[in-house]
CSV table of C-alpha atoms in Angstrom, one decimal:
chain,number,residue,atom,x,y,z
A,1,MET,CA,33.9,106.6,132.1
A,2,GLU,CA,32.5,105.4,128.6
A,3,CYS,CA,29.8,103.1,128.2
A,4,GLU,CA,29.3,100.9,125.3
A,5,THR,CA,26.3,98.8,124.4
A,6,ASN,CA,26.3,95.7,122.5
A,7,GLY,CA,22.8,94.5,122.4
A,8,ASP,CA,21.5,93.5,125.9
A,9,ILE,CA,25.3,94.1,127.1
A,10,VAL,CA,26.3,97.2,128.8
A,11,THR,CA,30.3,97.4,129.0
A,12,THR,CA,31.6,100.2,130.9
A,13,ARG,CA,35.4,100.9,129.9
A,14,PRO,CA,37.5,103.3,131.9
A,15,ARG,CA,38.7,106.0,129.9
A,16,ILE,CA,42.5,106.6,130.3
A,17,ALA,CA,44.0,110.1,129.5
A,18,LEU,CA,47.7,110.3,129.4
A,19,SER,CA,49.5,113.6,129.2
A,20,THR,CA,52.6,113.9,126.9
A,21,ALA,CA,54.7,113.6,130.0
A,22,GLY,CA,52.7,110.6,131.2
A,23,ILE,CA,53.5,109.1,127.9
A,24,ALA,CA,57.3,109.7,128.4
A,25,VAL,CA,57.5,108.4,131.8
A,26,LEU,CA,55.7,105.1,130.6
A,27,ALA,CA,57.9,104.7,127.7
A,28,ALA,CA,61.1,105.2,129.9
A,29,ALA,CA,59.9,102.5,132.4
A,30,LEU,CA,58.9,100.2,129.7
A,31,ILE,CA,62.5,100.7,128.4
A,32,ALA,CA,64.1,100.4,131.6
A,33,CYS,CA,62.4,97.0,132.4
A,34,ALA,CA,63.1,95.7,128.9
A,35,PRO,CA,65.3,92.7,129.2
A,36,THR,CA,68.7,93.2,128.2
A,37,PRO,CA,70.4,90.9,125.2
A,38,PRO,CA,73.2,88.7,127.0
A,39,THR,CA,76.7,89.8,126.0
A,40,PRO,CA,78.1,87.4,123.5
A,41,ALA,CA,80.7,85.4,124.8
A,42,ALA,CA,84.2,86.3,123.5
A,43,SER,CA,85.3,83.8,121.0
A,44,PRO,CA,88.2,82.1,121.9
A,45,THR,CA,91.5,83.4,120.1
A,46,SER,CA,94.0,81.2,118.5
A,47,GLU,CA,97.3,82.8,118.6
A,48,THR,CA,99.2,81.6,115.5
A,49,THR,CA,102.6,82.9,115.6
A,50,SER,CA,104.4,83.0,112.0
A,51,PRO,CA,107.9,82.3,111.7
A,52,ALA,CA,109.9,85.8,112.0
A,53,PRO,CA,111.3,86.7,108.8
A,54,THR,CA,114.9,85.9,108.4
A,55,PRO,CA,116.9,89.0,109.0
A,56,GLN,CA,119.4,89.5,106.0
A,57,ALA,CA,123.1,89.8,106.8
A,58,THR,CA,124.6,93.3,106.9
A,59,LEU,CA,126.2,93.9,103.5
A,60,ALA,CA,130.1,93.9,103.8
A,61,GLU,CA,131.2,97.1,101.8
A,62,PRO,CA,134.3,96.4,100.1
A,63,ASP,CA,137.6,98.4,101.2
A,64,VAL,CA,138.5,101.6,99.3
A,65,THR,CA,141.4,100.8,96.7
A,66,ALA,CA,143.9,103.4,95.7
A,67,ASP,CA,142.7,103.1,91.9
A,68,GLU,CA,139.1,103.3,92.6
A,69,ILE,CA,137.3,105.8,90.7
A,70,ALA,CA,133.8,106.3,92.4
A,71,ARG,CA,131.7,104.6,94.8
A,72,ALA,CA,128.0,105.0,96.3
A,73,VAL,CA,126.5,103.3,99.3
A,74,PHE,CA,123.0,103.2,100.3
A,75,GLY,CA,121.3,102.3,103.5
A,76,ALA,CA,117.7,102.2,103.8
A,77,THR,CA,117.7,102.5,107.8
A,78,ALA,CA,116.6,105.8,108.3
A,79,GLY,CA,119.6,108.3,109.1
A,80,GLU,CA,118.6,111.9,110.9
A,81,GLY,CA,115.2,112.9,110.0
A,82,GLY,CA,114.0,109.6,109.0
A,83,ILE,CA,115.8,110.0,105.3
A,84,PRO,CA,117.6,106.8,104.0
A,85,GLU,CA,121.4,107.4,104.0
A,86,THR,CA,123.5,107.3,100.9
A,87,ARG,CA,127.1,108.1,100.5
A,88,ILE,CA,128.5,109.0,97.2
A,89,VAL,CA,132.3,109.4,96.6
A,90,ALA,CA,134.1,110.5,93.4
A,91,SER,CA,137.7,109.6,94.0
A,92,ASP,CA,139.5,109.5,90.4
A,93,ALA,CA,138.8,109.8,86.6
A,94,LEU,CA,138.1,107.4,83.7
A,95,VAL,CA,140.5,107.4,80.8
A,96,GLU,CA,139.2,107.2,77.2
A,97,GLY,CA,139.9,103.8,75.7
A,98,GLU,CA,140.6,102.2,78.8
A,99,ARG,CA,138.0,99.2,80.3
A,100,PHE,CA,136.5,100.0,83.7
A,101,VAL,CA,134.3,97.9,86.0
A,102,VAL,CA,131.1,98.6,87.8
A,103,GLU,CA,130.9,96.2,90.8
A,104,ALA,CA,127.9,96.1,92.8
A,105,ALA,CA,126.0,94.1,95.7
A,106,CYS,CA,122.8,94.6,97.5
A,107,ASN,CA,120.3,93.1,99.9
A,108,GLY,CA,116.7,93.0,98.7
A,109,ALA,CA,115.2,92.8,95.3
A,110,SER,CA,117.2,95.0,92.7
A,111,ILE,CA,118.6,98.7,92.3
A,112,ASP,CA,119.4,100.7,89.2
A,113,TYR,CA,122.7,102.9,89.0
A,114,GLN,CA,123.8,105.3,86.7
A,115,VAL,CA,127.6,106.6,85.9
A,116,LEU,CA,127.5,110.1,85.1
A,117,ARG,CA,130.1,112.7,83.9
A,118,ALA,CA,131.2,115.0,86.8
A,119,ALA,CA,133.1,117.6,84.9
A,120,VAL,CA,132.3,121.1,85.6
A,121,GLY,CA,130.5,122.5,82.8
A,122,ASP,CA,129.5,118.7,81.4
A,123,SER,CA,128.2,117.2,84.5
A,124,GLY,CA,125.1,114.8,84.5
A,125,THR,CA,125.7,113.0,81.0
A,126,GLU,CA,125.0,109.4,81.4
A,127,LEU,CA,127.9,107.1,80.3
A,128,VAL,CA,126.4,103.9,81.3
A,129,ALA,CA,123.4,102.4,83.5
A,130,GLY,CA,122.5,99.1,84.9
A,131,THR,CA,120.3,97.1,86.9
A,132,VAL,CA,121.9,94.8,89.5
A,133,VAL,CA,119.7,91.9,90.7
A,134,CYS,CA,120.2,91.2,94.5
A,135,ALA,CA,121.5,87.8,94.9
A,136,ASP,CA,121.7,87.5,98.8
A,137,GLY,CA,124.6,90.3,99.1
A,138,THR,CA,126.7,88.5,96.6
A,139,PRO,CA,128.9,91.0,94.4
A,140,THR,CA,128.3,91.0,90.7
A,141,SER,CA,130.5,93.1,88.0
A,142,SER,CA,130.3,94.1,84.5
A,143,SER,CA,132.7,95.8,82.4
A,144,PHE,CA,132.7,98.7,79.9
A,145,ASP,CA,135.1,100.6,77.6
A,146,ALA,CA,135.6,104.2,78.8
A,147,GLN,CA,134.1,106.7,75.7
A,148,TRP,CA,135.4,109.6,77.6
A,149,SER,CA,138.2,110.9,80.0
A,150,GLY,CA,137.4,112.5,83.4
A,151,PRO,CA,135.7,112.2,86.6
A,152,VAL,CA,132.3,110.5,87.1
A,153,GLN,CA,130.0,110.1,89.7
A,154,LEU,CA,127.4,107.4,90.5
A,155,ARG,CA,123.7,107.7,91.2
A,156,LEU,CA,121.5,105.2,92.7
A,157,THR,CA,118.1,105.0,91.6
A,158,ALA,CA,115.1,102.5,92.4
A,159,THR,CA,116.1,102.1,95.7
A,160,ASP,CA,112.9,101.0,97.1
A,161,ASP,CA,113.1,97.5,97.3
A,162,VAL,CA,116.6,97.2,98.6
A,163,THR,CA,118.0,97.7,102.4
A,164,GLN,CA,121.4,98.0,101.5
A,165,ALA,CA,123.4,98.6,98.6
A,166,TRP,CA,126.9,99.3,97.3
A,167,VAL,CA,128.3,100.3,93.6
A,168,VAL,CA,131.9,100.7,92.7
A,169,VAL,CA,133.7,102.0,89.7
A,170,ARG,CA,137.2,100.8,89.2
A,171,PRO,CA,139.6,100.2,86.4
A,172,GLU,CA,139.7,96.7,85.0
A,173,GLU,CA,142.5,94.5,86.3
């Protein structure tokens, strides 16, 4: 006991000695007895549904004709291994001095194409290039004068913003 004097008054105060273990037990008891804050009520969720995007119709690929020179078809739907499918066919040749048409259609934003030489030893030289702006799958066409005779191939580029596309090279009628 510890005694303390304050003038005529003597105050006796019990001395409390706590060990480290005692402090830990006391702290644990105080924490366990502490009130738990109430769990906030879940806010009501309002379920809003946005209209489903209108799916674009499947792009109709034109029939192959006997005089077709080249064709490229692109489908963004992943094929085997998750890779978009592209089919390229070179079936005839340009004739220098004659006109040819590049006809194309796509679903999406736009697609770029190149008409390239495909002759052995002289392949990859660009003959013409263009951009097709997709118009709801409506085909567009452009005419060119052939400045070279020989087989050609098509290369489709910038396909990130389209789901389907086709490009056909044929002689102008």
